[in-house]
CSV table of C-alpha atoms and ligand atoms in Angstrom, one decimal:
chain,number,residue,atom,x,y,z
A,1,MET,CA,44.3,-151.7,55.6
A,2,SER,CA,43.9,-147.9,55.5
A,3,PRO,CA,47.0,-145.9,56.2
A,4,TYR,CA,44.9,-143.3,57.9
A,5,PRO,CA,43.9,-143.3,61.6
A,6,GLN,CA,40.4,-144.6,62.2
A,7,PRO,CA,37.7,-141.8,62.7
A,8,SER,CA,36.7,-140.9,66.2
A,9,ALA,CA,35.3,-137.8,67.8
A,10,GLY,CA,37.5,-134.6,67.6
A,11,LEU,CA,41.1,-134.6,66.7
A,12,LEU,CA,42.6,-137.9,65.9
A,13,PRO,CA,46.1,-138.9,67.2
A,14,TRP,CA,47.5,-137.8,63.9
A,15,GLY,CA,46.2,-134.3,64.1
A,16,GLU,CA,47.3,-134.2,67.8
A,17,ALA,CA,50.7,-135.5,66.8
A,18,LEU,CA,51.0,-132.7,64.1
A,19,LEU,CA,50.0,-130.1,66.7
A,20,ALA,CA,52.5,-131.3,69.2
A,21,HIS,CA,55.2,-131.5,66.6
A,22,GLU,CA,54.4,-128.0,65.6
A,23,GLU,CA,54.6,-126.7,69.3
A,24,GLY,CA,58.0,-128.0,69.7
A,25,TRP,CA,59.1,-126.1,66.6
A,26,LEU,CA,57.3,-122.8,66.5
A,27,ALA,CA,58.8,-119.7,67.9
A,28,PRO,CA,56.9,-118.3,70.9
A,29,TRP,CA,55.7,-115.3,68.8
A,30,ALA,CA,54.2,-117.5,66.1
A,31,VAL,CA,50.4,-118.3,65.9
A,32,PRO,CA,49.9,-121.9,66.9
A,33,SER,CA,47.5,-124.0,64.8
A,34,ARG,CA,45.8,-125.0,68.0
A,35,ALA,CA,44.5,-121.3,68.2
A,36,GLY,CA,42.7,-121.9,64.9
A,37,GLY,CA,39.4,-123.1,66.2
A,38,GLU,CA,37.3,-120.1,65.5
A,39,ARG,CA,35.2,-120.1,62.4
A,40,LEU,CA,32.1,-118.2,61.3
A,41,HIS,CA,30.1,-121.4,61.4
A,42,GLU,CA,30.8,-124.1,64.0
A,43,GLU,CA,32.3,-127.3,62.5
A,44,ALA,CA,33.9,-130.4,63.9
A,45,GLU,CA,37.7,-130.5,63.4
A,46,ASP,CA,39.0,-132.4,60.4
A,47,PRO,CA,40.6,-135.7,61.5
A,48,LEU,CA,43.6,-135.4,59.3
A,49,LEU,CA,44.4,-131.8,58.9
A,50,THR,CA,45.1,-129.0,61.4
A,51,PRO,CA,42.9,-125.9,61.1
A,52,PHE,CA,45.1,-123.9,58.8
A,53,GLN,CA,46.0,-127.0,56.6
A,54,ARG,CA,42.1,-127.3,56.2
A,55,ASP,CA,41.8,-123.8,55.1
A,56,ARG,CA,44.6,-124.3,52.6
A,57,GLN,CA,42.7,-127.2,51.1
A,58,ARG,CA,39.6,-125.2,50.9
A,59,VAL,CA,41.3,-122.2,49.2
A,60,VAL,CA,43.0,-124.3,46.6
A,61,HIS,CA,39.8,-126.2,45.9
A,62,SER,CA,37.8,-123.0,45.5
A,63,ARG,CA,36.5,-121.7,42.1
A,64,ALA,CA,38.1,-118.3,42.8
A,65,PHE,CA,41.5,-119.8,43.1
A,66,ARG,CA,41.2,-121.7,39.8
A,67,ARG,CA,40.1,-118.5,38.1
A,68,LEU,CA,43.4,-116.8,39.0
A,69,GLN,CA,44.8,-118.8,36.1
A,70,TYR,CA,43.0,-116.6,33.6
A,71,LYS,CA,43.3,-113.2,35.4
A,72,THR,CA,45.9,-110.7,34.5
A,73,GLN,CA,48.7,-109.8,36.7
A,74,VAL,CA,50.3,-107.2,34.5
A,75,PHE,CA,50.4,-108.7,31.0
A,76,VAL,CA,47.0,-109.9,29.6
A,77,ASN,CA,46.7,-113.6,29.4
A,78,GLN,CA,46.5,-113.6,25.7
A,79,GLU,CA,49.9,-112.1,25.3
A,80,GLY,CA,51.8,-115.3,25.5
A,81,ASP,CA,52.4,-118.5,27.4
A,82,TYR,CA,55.5,-117.4,29.3
A,83,TYR,CA,54.0,-114.6,31.4
A,84,ARG,CA,52.9,-114.6,34.9
A,85,THR,CA,49.2,-114.8,35.6
A,86,ARG,CA,47.6,-114.2,39.0
A,87,LEU,CA,47.9,-117.9,39.7
A,88,THR,CA,51.7,-118.2,39.1
A,89,HIS,CA,52.2,-114.9,40.9
A,90,THR,CA,50.2,-116.4,43.8
A,91,LEU,CA,52.3,-119.7,43.7
A,92,GLU,CA,55.5,-117.6,43.7
A,93,VAL,CA,54.3,-115.6,46.7
A,94,ALA,CA,53.2,-118.6,48.5
A,95,GLN,CA,56.6,-120.3,48.0
A,96,LEU,CA,58.5,-117.2,49.3
A,97,ALA,CA,56.1,-116.9,52.2
A,98,ARG,CA,56.8,-120.5,53.3
A,99,THR,CA,60.6,-120.0,53.0
A,100,VAL,CA,60.4,-116.9,55.3
A,101,ALA,CA,57.9,-118.4,57.6
A,102,ARG,CA,60.1,-121.5,58.1
A,103,ALA,CA,63.3,-119.5,58.6
A,104,LEU,CA,61.6,-117.3,61.3
A,105,ARG,CA,59.9,-120.5,62.8
A,106,LEU,CA,56.5,-119.0,62.2
A,107,ASN,CA,53.4,-121.0,61.3
A,108,GLU,CA,54.1,-122.1,57.8
A,109,ASP,CA,50.6,-123.5,57.1
A,110,LEU,CA,48.9,-120.2,58.2
A,111,THR,CA,51.4,-118.0,56.2
A,112,GLU,CA,51.1,-120.1,53.1
A,113,THR,CA,47.2,-120.1,53.2
A,114,ILE,CA,47.1,-116.3,53.5
A,115,ALA,CA,49.5,-116.0,50.5
A,116,LEU,CA,47.4,-118.5,48.5
A,117,ALA,CA,44.4,-116.5,49.2
A,118,HIS,CA,45.8,-113.0,49.0
A,119,ASP,CA,44.7,-112.1,45.4
A,120,LEU,CA,41.4,-113.9,45.3
A,121,GLY,CA,39.5,-110.6,45.3
A,122,HIS,CA,41.2,-109.1,42.2
A,123,PRO,CA,38.9,-108.5,39.3
A,124,PRO,CA,39.8,-109.3,35.7
A,125,TYR,CA,42.2,-107.0,33.8
A,126,GLY,CA,44.5,-106.4,36.7
A,127,HIS,CA,44.8,-102.9,38.3
A,128,ALA,CA,42.7,-101.4,35.5
A,129,GLY,CA,39.8,-103.7,36.5
A,130,GLU,CA,40.2,-102.7,40.2
A,131,ARG,CA,40.2,-99.0,39.2
A,132,THR,CA,37.2,-99.4,37.1
A,133,LEU,CA,35.1,-101.2,39.6
A,134,THR,CA,36.3,-98.7,42.4
A,135,ALA,CA,34.9,-95.8,40.1
A,136,LEU,CA,31.7,-97.6,39.2
A,137,MET,CA,30.9,-98.5,42.8
A,138,ALA,CA,31.9,-95.0,44.2
A,139,GLU,CA,28.3,-94.2,45.0
A,140,HIS,CA,27.3,-97.7,46.2
A,141,GLY,CA,29.8,-98.5,49.0
A,142,GLY,CA,33.0,-98.8,46.9
A,143,PHE,CA,35.1,-101.7,45.8
A,144,GLU,CA,38.5,-102.9,47.3
A,145,HIS,CA,40.1,-106.2,46.4
A,146,ASN,CA,40.9,-107.3,50.0
A,147,ALA,CA,37.4,-106.7,51.2
A,148,GLN,CA,36.3,-108.5,48.0
A,149,ALA,CA,38.5,-111.5,48.8
A,150,LEU,CA,36.8,-111.7,52.2
A,151,ARG,CA,33.4,-111.7,50.5
A,152,ILE,CA,34.5,-114.5,48.2
A,153,VAL,CA,35.7,-116.8,51.1
A,154,ASP,CA,32.8,-115.8,53.3
A,155,LEU,CA,29.8,-115.6,51.0
A,156,LEU,CA,30.3,-116.1,47.3
A,157,GLU,CA,31.9,-119.6,47.3
A,158,ARG,CA,29.3,-122.3,47.5
A,159,ARG,CA,30.7,-125.7,48.4
A,160,HIS,CA,29.1,-126.8,51.6
A,161,ALA,CA,25.5,-127.7,52.5
A,162,ALA,CA,25.6,-126.3,55.9
A,163,PHE,CA,26.9,-122.8,55.2
A,164,ARG,CA,27.9,-120.3,52.5
A,165,GLY,CA,31.4,-119.6,51.9
A,166,LEU,CA,34.6,-121.5,52.9
A,167,ASN,CA,34.2,-121.0,56.5
A,168,LEU,CA,37.8,-120.3,57.0
A,169,THR,CA,39.4,-119.5,60.4
A,170,ARG,CA,39.5,-116.1,61.9
A,171,GLN,CA,43.3,-115.9,61.5
A,172,VAL,CA,43.3,-116.6,57.7
A,173,ARG,CA,40.4,-114.2,57.2
A,174,GLU,CA,42.2,-111.6,59.1
A,175,GLY,CA,45.3,-112.1,56.9
A,176,ILE,CA,43.2,-111.8,53.9
A,177,TRP,CA,41.7,-108.6,55.1
A,178,LYS,CA,45.2,-107.3,55.5
A,179,ARG,CA,44.0,-104.6,58.1
A,180,ARG,CA,42.7,-102.5,55.3
A,181,ASP,CA,40.2,-100.6,57.4
A,182,THR,CA,38.7,-98.8,54.5
A,183,PRO,CA,35.3,-97.3,54.1
A,184,THR,CA,34.4,-100.1,51.7
A,185,SER,CA,35.5,-102.7,54.2
A,186,ARG,CA,33.3,-101.1,56.8
A,187,HIS,CA,30.4,-100.7,54.3
A,188,LEU,CA,30.6,-104.4,53.7
A,189,GLY,CA,30.3,-105.3,57.3
A,190,TYR,CA,33.9,-106.0,58.2
A,191,GLY,CA,34.4,-103.0,60.4
A,192,GLU,CA,33.9,-104.7,63.8
A,193,THR,CA,34.9,-108.2,62.6
A,194,PHE,CA,38.6,-108.0,63.6
A,195,ASP,CA,40.4,-106.2,66.3
A,196,ARG,CA,41.4,-103.1,64.7
A,197,GLN,CA,43.8,-102.0,67.3
A,198,ALA,CA,46.0,-105.0,67.3
A,199,SER,CA,49.0,-105.2,64.9
A,200,PRO,CA,48.9,-108.0,62.3
A,201,PHE,CA,50.5,-111.2,63.5
A,202,LEU,CA,53.9,-112.1,61.8
A,203,GLU,CA,52.5,-114.7,59.5
A,204,ALA,CA,50.3,-111.9,57.9
A,205,GLN,CA,53.1,-109.6,57.8
A,206,VAL,CA,55.3,-112.1,56.0
A,207,ALA,CA,52.6,-112.8,53.3
A,208,ASP,CA,52.2,-109.2,52.7
A,209,MET,CA,55.8,-108.3,52.5
A,210,VAL,CA,56.9,-111.2,50.1
A,211,ASP,CA,54.0,-110.2,47.8
A,212,SER,CA,56.0,-107.1,46.6
A,213,ILE,CA,59.3,-109.1,46.6
A,214,ALA,CA,57.6,-111.5,44.2
A,215,TYR,CA,56.1,-108.9,41.9
A,216,ASP,CA,59.2,-106.7,41.5
A,217,HIS,CA,61.1,-109.8,40.5
A,218,HIS,CA,58.6,-111.3,38.0
A,219,ASP,CA,57.3,-108.0,36.5
A,220,LEU,CA,61.0,-107.2,35.7
A,221,ASP,CA,61.5,-110.6,34.2
A,222,ASP,CA,58.2,-110.5,32.1
A,223,ALA,CA,59.0,-106.9,30.9
A,224,LEU,CA,62.5,-107.9,29.7
A,225,LYS,CA,61.1,-111.1,28.1
A,226,ALA,CA,58.3,-109.1,26.3
A,227,GLY,CA,60.8,-106.6,25.0
A,228,LEU,CA,59.1,-103.6,26.8
A,229,LEU,CA,62.5,-103.0,28.5
A,230,HIS,CA,66.1,-103.7,27.5
A,231,PRO,CA,68.7,-104.3,30.1
A,232,GLU,CA,70.4,-101.1,29.2
A,233,ASP,CA,67.3,-99.2,30.2
A,234,LEU,CA,68.0,-100.2,33.8
A,235,ARG,CA,71.4,-98.4,34.0
A,236,GLY,CA,71.4,-96.2,37.0
A,237,VAL,CA,68.9,-98.3,39.0
A,238,ALA,CA,71.0,-99.3,41.9
A,239,LEU,CA,69.6,-102.7,42.7
A,240,TRP,CA,69.8,-103.7,39.2
A,241,GLU,CA,73.4,-102.7,38.8
A,242,GLU,CA,74.3,-104.6,42.0
A,243,ALA,CA,72.5,-107.7,40.7
A,244,CYS,CA,74.3,-107.4,37.4
A,245,ALA,CA,77.7,-107.3,39.1
A,246,ALA,CA,76.9,-110.3,41.2
A,247,ALA,CA,75.5,-112.2,38.2
A,248,ASP,CA,78.7,-111.5,36.1
A,249,GLU,CA,80.8,-112.7,39.1
A,250,ARG,CA,78.8,-116.0,39.1
A,251,LEU,CA,79.2,-116.4,35.3
A,252,ALA,CA,83.0,-115.7,35.5
A,253,ALA,CA,83.2,-118.4,38.3
A,254,ALA,CA,81.4,-120.8,36.3
A,255,GLY,CA,84.4,-121.0,33.9
A,256,PRO,CA,84.5,-121.5,30.1
A,257,ARG,CA,81.6,-124.1,30.1
A,258,ALA,CA,79.1,-121.5,31.6
A,259,ASP,CA,75.8,-121.1,29.8
A,260,ARG,CA,76.2,-117.4,28.6
A,261,ALA,CA,72.8,-117.1,26.9
A,262,GLU,CA,71.2,-113.7,27.7
A,263,ARG,CA,68.3,-115.3,29.2
A,264,VAL,CA,70.4,-117.3,31.6
A,265,ARG,CA,72.2,-114.1,32.7
A,266,ARG,CA,68.9,-112.5,33.3
A,267,GLN,CA,67.8,-115.4,35.5
A,268,GLU,CA,71.2,-115.0,37.4
A,269,ILE,CA,70.4,-111.3,37.9
A,270,LEU,CA,66.8,-111.8,39.0
A,271,ARG,CA,67.7,-114.7,41.4
A,272,TRP,CA,70.2,-112.5,43.1
A,273,LEU,CA,67.6,-109.8,43.4
A,274,ARG,CA,65.2,-112.1,45.1
A,275,HIS,CA,67.8,-113.8,47.3
A,276,GLU,CA,69.3,-110.5,48.4
A,277,GLN,CA,65.8,-109.1,49.4
A,278,LEU,CA,65.0,-112.2,51.4
A,279,ARG,CA,68.3,-112.2,53.1
A,280,ASP,CA,67.8,-108.6,54.1
A,281,LEU,CA,64.3,-109.3,55.1
A,282,LEU,CA,65.3,-112.2,57.5
A,283,GLU,CA,68.2,-110.3,58.9
A,284,THR,CA,66.2,-107.1,59.5
A,285,THR,CA,63.2,-108.9,60.9
A,286,ARG,CA,65.4,-111.0,63.4
A,287,ALA,CA,67.1,-107.8,64.6
A,288,ARG,CA,63.7,-106.0,64.9
A,289,LEU,CA,62.3,-108.9,66.9
A,290,ALA,CA,65.3,-108.8,69.2
A,291,ALA,CA,65.4,-104.9,69.6
A,292,ALA,CA,61.7,-104.8,70.4
A,293,GLY,CA,62.1,-107.6,73.1
A,294,VAL,CA,59.4,-109.6,71.6
A,295,THR,CA,58.8,-112.8,73.5
A,296,SER,CA,55.2,-113.7,72.7
A,297,LEU,CA,52.3,-113.4,70.3
A,298,GLN,CA,50.8,-110.9,72.5
A,299,ASP,CA,54.0,-108.7,72.2
A,300,VAL,CA,53.6,-108.9,68.4
A,301,ARG,CA,50.0,-107.8,68.5
A,302,ARG,CA,50.8,-104.8,70.8
A,303,HIS,CA,53.9,-103.6,68.8
A,304,PRO,CA,52.8,-100.5,66.8
A,305,GLN,CA,55.3,-100.8,64.0
A,306,PRO,CA,55.8,-103.7,61.4
A,307,LEU,CA,58.3,-106.2,62.7
A,308,VAL,CA,58.6,-108.0,59.4
A,309,SER,CA,60.5,-105.5,57.3
A,310,LEU,CA,63.4,-104.8,54.9
A,311,SER,CA,66.2,-102.5,56.1
A,312,ALA,CA,65.9,-98.8,55.4
A,313,GLY,CA,68.7,-99.1,52.7
A,314,MET,CA,67.1,-102.0,50.9
A,315,LEU,CA,63.7,-100.3,51.1
A,316,GLN,CA,65.1,-97.2,49.4
A,317,ARG,CA,66.7,-99.1,46.6
A,318,LYS,CA,63.6,-101.3,46.2
A,319,ARG,CA,61.4,-98.1,45.8
A,320,ALA,CA,63.7,-96.8,43.2
A,321,LEU,CA,63.2,-100.0,41.3
A,322,GLU,CA,59.5,-99.9,41.7
A,323,ARG,CA,59.4,-96.2,40.6
A,324,PHE,CA,61.2,-97.3,37.4
A,325,LEU,CA,58.7,-100.2,36.8
A,326,GLU,CA,55.8,-97.9,37.3
A,327,GLU,CA,57.0,-95.4,34.7
A,328,ARG,CA,58.5,-97.8,32.1
A,329,VAL,CA,56.4,-101.0,32.4
A,330,TYR,CA,53.0,-100.4,34.0
A,331,ARG,CA,52.5,-97.3,31.8
A,332,HIS,CA,54.0,-98.7,28.7
A,333,TRP,CA,51.7,-98.3,25.7
A,334,ARG,CA,51.4,-102.0,25.0
A,335,VAL,CA,50.3,-102.6,28.7
A,336,MET,CA,48.1,-99.5,28.6
A,337,ARG,CA,46.2,-100.7,25.4
A,338,ALA,CA,45.3,-104.0,27.0
A,339,VAL,CA,44.3,-102.4,30.2
A,340,SER,CA,42.1,-99.7,28.6
A,341,LYS,CA,40.3,-102.3,26.6
A,342,GLY,CA,39.6,-104.1,29.9
A,343,GLU,CA,38.4,-100.9,31.4
A,344,ARG,CA,35.9,-100.1,28.6
A,345,LEU,CA,34.6,-103.7,28.5
A,346,LEU,CA,33.9,-103.8,32.3
A,347,ARG,CA,32.1,-100.4,32.1
A,348,ARG,CA,29.9,-101.6,29.4
A,349,LEU,CA,29.0,-104.9,31.1
A,350,PHE,CA,28.3,-103.1,34.4
A,351,GLN,CA,25.9,-100.6,32.6
A,352,ALA,CA,24.2,-103.4,30.6
A,353,PHE,CA,23.4,-105.5,33.7
A,354,LEU,CA,22.3,-102.4,35.6
A,355,ASP,CA,20.0,-101.4,32.7
A,356,ASP,CA,18.5,-104.8,32.5
A,357,PRO,CA,19.1,-107.3,35.3
A,358,ARG,CA,17.4,-110.1,33.5
A,359,LEU,CA,20.6,-110.4,31.4
A,360,LEU,CA,22.3,-111.8,34.5
A,361,PRO,CA,22.6,-115.6,34.9
A,362,GLU,CA,20.0,-116.9,37.3
A,363,GLU,CA,22.4,-117.5,40.1
A,364,TYR,CA,23.3,-113.8,40.2
A,365,ARG,CA,19.7,-112.6,39.6
A,366,GLU,CA,18.9,-114.2,42.9
A,367,TRP,CA,22.1,-112.8,44.6
A,368,VAL,CA,21.0,-109.3,43.4
A,369,GLY,CA,17.8,-109.8,45.2
A,370,GLU,CA,19.7,-110.4,48.3
A,371,VAL,CA,22.5,-107.8,48.3
A,372,GLY,CA,21.2,-105.2,45.9
A,373,LEU,CA,21.7,-104.6,42.2
A,374,GLU,CA,25.0,-102.7,42.1
A,375,ARG,CA,26.7,-104.9,44.7
A,376,GLY,CA,25.4,-108.1,43.1
A,377,VAL,CA,26.7,-107.0,39.6
A,378,CYS,CA,30.0,-105.9,41.1
A,379,ASP,CA,30.3,-109.4,42.7
A,380,TYR,CA,29.6,-111.0,39.2
A,381,LEU,CA,32.0,-108.8,37.4
A,382,ALA,CA,34.9,-109.2,40.0
A,383,GLY,CA,34.6,-112.9,40.0
A,384,MET,CA,35.2,-113.0,36.1
A,385,THR,CA,38.3,-114.0,34.4
A,386,ASP,CA,39.7,-111.9,31.5
A,387,ARG,CA,38.4,-114.3,28.9
A,388,TYR,CA,35.1,-114.8,30.7
A,389,ALA,CA,34.5,-111.0,30.7
A,390,ALA,CA,35.4,-110.9,26.9
A,391,ARG,CA,33.0,-113.7,26.2
A,392,GLU,CA,30.2,-111.9,28.1
A,393,HIS,CA,30.9,-108.8,26.2
A,394,ARG,CA,30.8,-110.6,22.9
A,395,GLN,CA,27.6,-112.2,23.8
A,396,LEU,CA,25.9,-108.9,24.9
A,397,PHE,CA,27.3,-106.5,22.2
A,398,GLN,CA,28.5,-108.4,19.1
A,399,VAL,CA,25.8,-108.7,16.5
A,400,GLU,CA,26.2,-112.1,14.7
A,401,GLU,CA,25.5,-112.1,11.0
A,402,GLY,CA,22.7,-114.5,9.9
A,403,PRO,CA,23.5,-117.5,7.7
B,501,MG,MG1,49.7,-110.1,44.9
């Protein structure tokens, strides 16, 4: 016999039970899953999944999600198997997001889904790719990765007979948009979609906040592993020094049988860094919720400042660490070489397709007919993985010798 409830109209008892369970658990300022009924195209509820769980399933099954595996975070994919890609970055963000959401009794499914989707709009070759598309599209409505992520989930994914896109709930779409009310976002038709006056709900604030906690931590890890940095270079960076002191205490406490390999010490340091930021985030956020007298979701939407936040002291130390990363890692010549290659390659592809749209695959030739040449080519390029872009470049520009 099937372990699943038998289908009937609307939500089955299982879905109802999940919603009821959630209502007993969620804080009064959380977004209840029951509110997730609004989608661009009307659909019957899923019998087994609550609305945000259904969105999570759709995001994880999307092509754009799988492509994150071959998109650069900071270190290009070909550099080695250990480094983060956008996919592993995304999984780390989702994990932190769930931890924080649960601790604050927020909607975990909603927070996780926003985190899983938060980087879907990033083009290949990391920030260099984004810079390049932004420059190339300057005269044609612009490019911005949050708006691009919305285009992906609303238009570019094709998995359902009845509609284009993934047809996600309004809340997940708003979380993906991140309230970046940019000219590009307005040009692409997202100007009036969401209530621009309201502050983001806490689940979206959490997903946004833990993104930077995740990348501070893993970019440092990857840079040390890649030898772009040595631990001594970080002397004077306050957070790092505190983390080292805490790690050495732990190593001392572990006694003579402690694993003293350098890479183990590095993990002890980095773990402290992550945990300390999380601890600070939870403490500060709880204090802010109490100080602001927040008792409902409406209070959150009306509160003008972010409620999910690090303390001023932690923010200051975190910024110092990020300035260090900016100077010493993101502008390191080895990183710059890889990104400048990506930049050149995207420019040449963009121009080649503009000069002769017949070079586009059939699906995108049709798409260009619907949305215009530059926007259609931009959608095509933004969706590429690093290696797919390199393959396209080879096909278009490399002259093969005959037999
Ligand atoms: Mg991110």
